[in-house]
Amino acid sequence: MKEIKQVAVIGAGIMGHGIAQIFAAAGFSVRLYDIHEHMLQKAKEAIEASLSLFVTHGMISAEQKEQALGNIRLTISLAEAVADADFITEAIPEKVELKWEIYRQIEELAREDTVVASNTSTIPITQLARYAKYPERMIITHYFNPAYLVPLVEVVKHEKTATSVVELTLETMKRIGKVPVLLQKEIAGFIANRLQAAVVREAFHLLEEGVAGAAQIDAAMKAGPGFRWAFIGPFETLDFGGLDTWQSAMNNVAPELCNATQAPAMINQLVERGELGVKTGSGIYAHTPETVAAAIELRDQRFLSLLHSKQNETAGH
Ligand SMILES: NC(=O)c1ccc[n+]([C@@H]2O[C@H](COP(=O)([O-])OP(=O)(O)OC[C@H]3O[C@@H](n4cnc5c(N)ncnc54)[C@H](O)[C@@H]3O)[C@@H](O)[C@H]2O)c1
C-alpha cells in the first residue's frame, strides 16, 4: 500500500480547517488552500484555538501543539497545495459546478495517483466523478462538524473507485484517529445524516403536536437515547433490550410516527422570517453572541471529555 505523507486540504472554511488540523496533529505535512487569504488567516486562528483546548485537556502536549501547527502550510496557490500531495481532501462549498472545476484544475496540477476525496454531504460520488479523467482515485470522506472532534468519517466509493484507493482511504482515516464507516452503496444523506433526519422529523412532529416544548424534547434526547448512543448503537440497543420487546414496541409506535416527506412547517416558517438559529440570533431558541460563544466553548469541552472516553473505548479500556 502506498504511504501517505503529504496531504492537501482544499477550502479552509468550517470543515476544511478542522480536517487540516487532524491531519497535522497526526504528523502529516499539510497544505491548506483557499481562494481567500482572510479565510486562511481565520482558519489558522481557529486551529490554534482548538489545539490549545486539546492541550488544556491534557490530550496533547504544548510541544505537540507546536509540531502540529508547524506541519501546516497555508497557501493561495492550488499548484503549491497539490503538486506533491498524496491525498487531497476537497472541502469547498456544496455546489457541484465549483467542485467539478476544482477537480479539473487538480487533474492538471497533481500527480495521477493522488487520492481525491470530497467532504460533500449530499452530492453523489458518481456525479462528482462525472467528468473525472481518473475516476478510480475519487472517493468521499464525509466528516462531521467539528471535524477535529467528531470521530466518524463516512467513506463512499463509486463503481470505478479502485479497491486500493478504498483501502488506502480507510487506512489513512484510522491513522488520523477517525472511525471510518464504508458504505456499500450510494444513498442520499449517507448513514448518519439519515438517522439524524429521522430523529429531527419526529422531534418537530412532537413539538408541533404540543406533546412537549423544544427544551423538554432536547432534554429527553440528551438524557435518554443520546446518553446511550455514544457507546451503544441502535442494533446493540435492540439485542440488549430483547427483540420480542422491540417487535411489540415497533408494532405499537411505528404507525404513529411522522412520515412527512418535506421539511417541517415550523422550519419553513422560521426560515421565511429570517430566523436561522445562532447565525441570526434566533431560531428555535433565542441567542446572543455571548450565549453562543459560551455554548460553543462548553460544547467543545464536553465533546473533548467524550472523545477521551471513546479513545479509551477504542483502546479496549
Ligand atoms: N458545515 C458542515 O457542518 C459540514 C459537514 C459535513 C460536510 N460539509 C461539506 O463540506 C464542504 C465545505 O463546507 P463548509 O461548511 O466547510 O463550507 P464553508 O463555506 O465554511 O467553507 C468553504 C471554503 O471554501 C472556500 N472556497 C470557495 N471556493 C473555493 C475554491 N474554488 N477553491 C478553494 N476554496 C474555495 C471558501 O473561501 C471557504 O473558505 C461542503 O461540501 C459541505 O457540504 C459541511
GROMACS .gro file of N, CA and C in nm, residues 135-239:
model
  315
  135PRO      N    1  -1.130   0.860  -1.262
  135PRO     CA    2  -1.239   0.835  -1.166
  135PRO      C    3  -1.201   0.733  -1.059
  136GLU      N    4  -1.102   0.649  -1.091
  136GLU     CA    5  -1.063   0.544  -0.997
  136GLU      C    6  -1.004   0.599  -0.867
  137ARG      N    7  -0.961   0.725  -0.868
  137ARG     CA    8  -0.899   0.780  -0.747
  137ARG      C    9  -0.997   0.866  -0.666
  138MET      N   10  -1.122   0.871  -0.712
  138MET     CA   11  -1.218   0.960  -0.645
  138MET      C   12  -1.305   0.887  -0.543
  139ILE      N   13  -1.323   0.952  -0.429
  139ILE     CA   14  -1.392   0.889  -0.317
  139ILE      C   15  -1.451   1.001  -0.229
  140ILE      N   16  -1.547   0.968  -0.145
  140ILE     CA   17  -1.598   1.067  -0.048
  140ILE      C   18  -1.547   1.029   0.091
  141THR      N   19  -1.496   1.130   0.164
  141THR     CA   20  -1.470   1.113   0.307
  141THR      C   21  -1.555   1.222   0.374
  142HIS      N   22  -1.663   1.181   0.437
  142HIS     CA   23  -1.759   1.276   0.493
  142HIS      C   24  -1.738   1.288   0.644
  143TYR      N   25  -1.684   1.404   0.684
  143TYR     CA   26  -1.656   1.432   0.825
  143TYR      C   27  -1.777   1.501   0.888
  144PHE      N   28  -1.772   1.514   1.020
  144PHE     CA   29  -1.880   1.578   1.094
  144PHE      C   30  -1.825   1.696   1.174
  145ASN      N   31  -1.901   1.802   1.179
  145ASN     CA   32  -1.860   1.925   1.246
  145ASN      C   33  -1.877   1.914   1.398
  146PRO      N   34  -1.779   1.948   1.482
  146PRO     CA   35  -1.645   1.992   1.446
  146PRO      C   36  -1.554   1.874   1.409
  147ALA      N   37  -1.495   1.885   1.289
  147ALA     CA   38  -1.420   1.772   1.233
  147ALA      C   39  -1.302   1.730   1.320
  148TYR      N   40  -1.249   1.824   1.399
  148TYR     CA   41  -1.134   1.788   1.483
  148TYR      C   42  -1.176   1.711   1.608
  149LEU      N   43  -1.308   1.698   1.629
  149LEU     CA   44  -1.356   1.626   1.748
  149LEU      C   45  -1.439   1.501   1.717
  150VAL      N   46  -1.533   1.512   1.623
  150VAL     CA   47  -1.625   1.400   1.600
  150VAL      C   48  -1.551   1.288   1.525
  151PRO      N   49  -1.549   1.167   1.582
  151PRO     CA   50  -1.466   1.061   1.524
  151PRO      C   51  -1.513   1.006   1.387
  152LEU      N   52  -1.644   1.010   1.360
  152LEU     CA   53  -1.694   0.942   1.238
  152LEU      C   54  -1.650   1.009   1.108
  153VAL      N   55  -1.608   0.924   1.012
  153VAL     CA   56  -1.591   0.967   0.873
  153VAL      C   57  -1.661   0.863   0.787
  154GLU      N   58  -1.765   0.904   0.714
  154GLU     CA   59  -1.831   0.810   0.623
  154GLU      C   60  -1.753   0.808   0.492
  155VAL      N   61  -1.725   0.688   0.444
  155VAL     CA   62  -1.646   0.673   0.322
  155VAL      C   63  -1.738   0.615   0.215
  156VAL      N   64  -1.748   0.688   0.102
  156VAL     CA   65  -1.838   0.645  -0.004
  156VAL      C   66  -1.758   0.631  -0.134
  157LYS      N   67  -1.770   0.513  -0.196
  157LYS     CA   68  -1.698   0.489  -0.321
  157LYS      C   69  -1.801   0.483  -0.434
  158HIS      N   70  -1.754   0.480  -0.557
  158HIS     CA   71  -1.844   0.450  -0.668
  158HIS      C   72  -1.788   0.329  -0.740
  159GLU      N   73  -1.859   0.287  -0.844
  159GLU     CA   74  -1.821   0.162  -0.912
  159GLU      C   75  -1.676   0.162  -0.958
  160LYS      N   76  -1.629   0.283  -1.000
  160LYS     CA   77  -1.495   0.288  -1.059
  160LYS      C   78  -1.385   0.315  -0.957
  161THR      N   79  -1.419   0.343  -0.832
  161THR     CA   80  -1.313   0.370  -0.734
  161THR      C   81  -1.228   0.244  -0.718
  162ALA      N   82  -1.096   0.261  -0.730
  162ALA     CA   83  -1.007   0.145  -0.719
  162ALA      C   84  -1.010   0.089  -0.576
  163THR      N   85  -1.005  -0.043  -0.565
  163THR     CA   86  -1.004  -0.106  -0.433
  163THR      C   87  -0.886  -0.055  -0.350
  164SER      N   88  -0.772  -0.033  -0.418
  164SER     CA   89  -0.654   0.016  -0.345
  164SER      C   90  -0.680   0.155  -0.286
  165VAL      N   91  -0.759   0.236  -0.357
  165VAL     CA   92  -0.792   0.372  -0.308
  165VAL      C   93  -0.884   0.362  -0.186
  166VAL      N   94  -0.979   0.269  -0.192
  166VAL     CA   95  -1.070   0.250  -0.077
  166VAL      C   96  -0.988   0.206   0.045
  167GLU      N   97  -0.899   0.108   0.023
  167GLU     CA   98  -0.820   0.056   0.136
  167GLU      C   99  -0.729   0.164   0.193
  168LEU      N  100  -0.666   0.239   0.104
  168LEU     CA  101  -0.574   0.344   0.147
  168LEU      C  102  -0.650   0.453   0.225
  169THR      N  103  -0.770   0.484   0.179
  169THR     CA  104  -0.851   0.587   0.246
  169THR      C  105  -0.891   0.540   0.386
  170LEU      N  106  -0.937   0.415   0.396
  170LEU     CA  107  -0.977   0.363   0.527
  170LEU      C  108  -0.858   0.363   0.622
  171GLU      N  109  -0.742   0.320   0.569
  171GLU     CA  110  -0.620   0.315   0.649
  171GLU      C  111  -0.579   0.456   0.695
  172THR      N  112  -0.588   0.552   0.603
  172THR     CA  113  -0.549   0.690   0.635
  172THR      C  114  -0.643   0.748   0.741
  173MET      N  115  -0.772   0.721   0.730
  173MET     CA  116  -0.867   0.771   0.830
  173MET      C  117  -0.833   0.715   0.969
  174LYS      N  118  -0.793   0.587   0.972
  174LYS     CA  119  -0.755   0.528   1.102
  174LYS      C  120  -0.628   0.593   1.154
  175ARG      N  121  -0.535   0.623   1.063
  175ARG     CA  122  -0.408   0.685   1.107
  175ARG      C  123  -0.431   0.824   1.167
  176ILE      N  124  -0.536   0.894   1.124
  176ILE     CA  125  -0.562   1.027   1.182
  176ILE      C  126  -0.660   1.016   1.300
  177GLY      N  127  -0.685   0.893   1.345
  177GLY     CA  128  -0.766   0.874   1.466
  177GLY      C  129  -0.916   0.878   1.443
  178LYS      N  130  -0.958   0.863   1.317
  178LYS     CA  131  -1.101   0.867   1.289
  178LYS      C  132  -1.160   0.725   1.286
  179VAL      N  133  -1.291   0.719   1.292
  179VAL     CA  134  -1.362   0.591   1.280
  179VAL      C  135  -1.429   0.591   1.142
  180PRO      N  136  -1.364   0.527   1.041
  180PRO     CA  137  -1.426   0.528   0.908
  180PRO      C  138  -1.535   0.422   0.897
  181VAL      N  139  -1.646   0.459   0.834
  181VAL     CA  140  -1.752   0.361   0.806
  181VAL      C  141  -1.775   0.362   0.655
  182LEU      N  142  -1.752   0.248   0.592
  182LEU     CA  143  -1.762   0.238   0.446
  182LEU      C  144  -1.905   0.201   0.405
  183LEU      N  145  -1.965   0.280   0.315
  183LEU     CA  146  -2.097   0.246   0.263
  183LEU      C  147  -2.082   0.149   0.147
  184GLN      N  148  -2.169   0.050   0.140
  184GLN     CA  149  -2.162  -0.048   0.032
  184GLN      C  150  -2.229   0.003  -0.096
  185LYS      N  151  -2.314   0.104  -0.079
  185LYS     CA  152  -2.373   0.167  -0.199
  185LYS      C  153  -2.409   0.313  -0.170
  186GLU      N  154  -2.426   0.388  -0.278
  186GLU     CA  155  -2.459   0.530  -0.264
  186GLU      C  156  -2.602   0.549  -0.221
  187ILE      N  157  -2.623   0.643  -0.131
  187ILE     CA  158  -2.759   0.677  -0.092
  187ILE      C  159  -2.759   0.821  -0.039
  188ALA      N  160  -2.864   0.898  -0.070
  188ALA     CA  161  -2.869   1.038  -0.026
  188ALA      C  162  -2.864   1.045   0.126
  189GLY      N  163  -2.780   1.133   0.179
  189GLY     CA  164  -2.772   1.152   0.324
  189GLY      C  165  -2.680   1.052   0.393
  190PHE      N  166  -2.626   0.960   0.315
  190PHE     CA  167  -2.538   0.855   0.371
  190PHE      C  168  -2.607   0.785   0.489
  191ILE      N  169  -2.531   0.749   0.592
  191ILE     CA  170  -2.595   0.677   0.705
  191ILE      C  171  -2.634   0.774   0.816
  192ALA      N  172  -2.534   0.846   0.866
  192ALA     CA  173  -2.556   0.923   0.990
  192ALA      C  174  -2.658   1.035   0.973
  193ASN      N  175  -2.654   1.105   0.860
  193ASN     CA  176  -2.750   1.214   0.843
  193ASN      C  177  -2.892   1.162   0.819
  194ARG      N  178  -2.904   1.041   0.766
  194ARG     CA  179  -3.040   0.982   0.752
  194ARG      C  180  -3.095   0.950   0.890
  195LEU      N  181  -3.009   0.890   0.974
  195LEU     CA  182  -3.055   0.857   1.110
  195LEU      C  183  -3.094   0.985   1.183
  196GLN      N  184  -3.009   1.087   1.166
  196GLN     CA  185  -3.034   1.214   1.233
  196GLN      C  186  -3.163   1.279   1.181
  197ALA      N  187  -3.184   1.272   1.048
  197ALA     CA  188  -3.303   1.333   0.988
  197ALA      C  189  -3.430   1.266   1.040
  198ALA      N  190  -3.424   1.134   1.061
  198ALA     CA  191  -3.542   1.062   1.112
  198ALA      C  192  -3.577   1.114   1.252
  199VAL      N  193  -3.476   1.137   1.332
  199VAL     CA  194  -3.499   1.188   1.468
  199VAL      C  195  -3.552   1.332   1.463
  200VAL      N  196  -3.491   1.414   1.376
  200VAL     CA  197  -3.531   1.555   1.366
  200VAL      C  198  -3.678   1.565   1.320
  201ARG      N  199  -3.716   1.482   1.223
  201ARG     CA  200  -3.855   1.485   1.175
  201ARG      C  201  -3.952   1.453   1.290
  202GLU      N  202  -3.917   1.353   1.367
  202GLU     CA  203  -4.006   1.315   1.477
  202GLU      C  204  -4.005   1.421   1.588
  203ALA      N  205  -3.888   1.484   1.612
  203ALA     CA  206  -3.881   1.588   1.716
  203ALA      C  207  -3.974   1.704   1.681
  204PHE      N  208  -3.975   1.747   1.555
  204PHE     CA  209  -4.065   1.856   1.514
  204PHE      C  210  -4.211   1.813   1.522
  205HIS      N  211  -4.237   1.687   1.489
  205HIS     CA  212  -4.373   1.635   1.498
  205HIS      C  213  -4.423   1.646   1.642
  206LEU      N  214  -4.339   1.604   1.736
  206LEU     CA  215  -4.377   1.610   1.878
  206LEU      C  216  -4.402   1.755   1.921
  207LEU      N  217  -4.316   1.844   1.872
  207LEU     CA  218  -4.328   1.986   1.904
  207LEU      C  219  -4.458   2.044   1.846
  208GLU      N  220  -4.481   2.014   1.719
  208GLU     CA  221  -4.599   2.069   1.651
  208GLU      C  222  -4.729   2.011   1.707
  209GLU      N  223  -4.721   1.887   1.758
  209GLU     CA  224  -4.839   1.824   1.819
  209GLU      C  225  -4.862   1.873   1.962
  210GLY      N  226  -4.768   1.954   2.014
  210GLY     CA  227  -4.782   2.007   2.151
  210GLY      C  228  -4.755   1.904   2.259
  211VAL      N  229  -4.682   1.798   2.225
  211VAL     CA  230  -4.651   1.694   2.325
  211VAL      C  231  -4.555   1.747   2.431
  212ALA      N  232  -4.461   1.829   2.389
  212ALA     CA  233  -4.364   1.890   2.482
  212ALA      C  234  -4.300   2.009   2.411
  213GLY      N  235  -4.232   2.093   2.489
  213GLY     CA  236  -4.161   2.207   2.431
  213GLY      C  237  -4.026   2.164   2.378
  214ALA      N  238  -3.961   2.255   2.303
  214ALA     CA  239  -3.831   2.221   2.242
  214ALA      C  240  -3.729   2.181   2.350
  215ALA      N  241  -3.725   2.257   2.461
  215ALA     CA  242  -3.626   2.228   2.564
  215ALA      C  243  -3.650   2.091   2.627
  216GLN      N  244  -3.777   2.054   2.643
  216GLN     CA  245  -3.808   1.921   2.700
  216GLN      C  246  -3.768   1.810   2.604
  217ILE      N  247  -3.794   1.833   2.474
  217ILE     CA  248  -3.759   1.729   2.375
  217ILE      C  249  -3.607   1.716   2.367
  218ASP      N  250  -3.536   1.831   2.366
  218ASP     CA  251  -3.389   1.825   2.368
  218ASP      C  252  -3.340   1.751   2.493
  219ALA      N  253  -3.403   1.782   2.607
  219ALA     CA  254  -3.360   1.718   2.733
  219ALA      C  255  -3.382   1.567   2.727
  220ALA      N  256  -3.496   1.526   2.671
  220ALA     CA  257  -3.526   1.382   2.662
  220ALA      C  258  -3.421   1.310   2.577
  221MET      N  259  -3.380   1.375   2.468
  221MET     CA  260  -3.278   1.313   2.382
  221MET      C  261  -3.143   1.306   2.453
  222LYS      N  262  -3.102   1.420   2.514
  222LYS     CA  263  -2.968   1.425   2.574
  222LYS      C  264  -2.956   1.330   2.693
  223ALA      N  265  -3.063   1.323   2.774
  223ALA     CA  266  -3.056   1.240   2.895
  223ALA      C  267  -3.093   1.095   2.867
  224GLY      N  268  -3.156   1.070   2.753
  224GLY     CA  269  -3.203   0.935   2.722
  224GLY      C  270  -3.123   0.868   2.611
  225PRO      N  271  -3.183   0.856   2.491
  225PRO     CA  272  -3.113   0.786   2.382
  225PRO      C  273  -2.974   0.844   2.354
  226GLY      N  274  -2.961   0.979   2.357
  226GLY     CA  275  -2.832   1.042   2.326
  226GLY      C  276  -2.723   0.997   2.423
  227PHE      N  277  -2.761   0.980   2.550
  227PHE     CA  278  -2.664   0.935   2.651
  227PHE      C  279  -2.609   0.798   2.612
  228ARG      N  280  -2.698   0.711   2.565
  228ARG     CA  281  -2.655   0.574   2.532
  228ARG      C  282  -2.583   0.566   2.398
  229TRP      N  283  -2.628   0.647   2.302
  229TRP     CA  284  -2.586   0.626   2.164
  229TRP      C  285  -2.439   0.650   2.137
  230ALA      N  286  -2.369   0.721   2.227
  230ALA     CA  287  -2.225   0.738   2.203
  230ALA      C  288  -2.152   0.604   2.214
  231PHE      N  289  -2.215   0.508   2.284
  231PHE     CA  290  -2.146   0.380   2.305
  231PHE      C  291  -2.226   0.258   2.262
  232ILE      N  292  -2.357   0.275   2.245
  232ILE     CA  293  -2.442   0.160   2.208
  232ILE      C  294  -2.530   0.201   2.090
  233GLY      N  295  -2.507   0.140   1.974
  233GLY     CA  296  -2.583   0.173   1.854
  233GLY      C  297  -2.723   0.116   1.858
  234PRO      N  298  -2.808   0.150   1.758
  234PRO     CA  299  -2.947   0.102   1.761
  234PRO      C  300  -2.960  -0.050   1.763
  235PHE      N  301  -2.877  -0.119   1.687
  235PHE     CA  302  -2.892  -0.266   1.683
  235PHE      C  303  -2.847  -0.330   1.814
  236GLU      N  304  -2.740  -0.274   1.872
  236GLU     CA  305  -2.696  -0.324   2.004
  236GLU      C  306  -2.804  -0.299   2.108
  237THR      N  307  -2.866  -0.180   2.100
  237THR     CA  308  -2.974  -0.146   2.194
  237THR      C  309  -3.086  -0.251   2.186
  238LEU      N  310  -3.122  -0.290   2.062
  238LEU     CA  311  -3.231  -0.385   2.044
  238LEU      C  312  -3.195  -0.523   2.096
  239ASP      N  313  -3.072  -0.568   2.067
  239ASP     CA  314  -3.031  -0.701   2.114
  239ASP      C  315  -3.032  -0.707   2.266
   0.00000   0.00000   0.00000
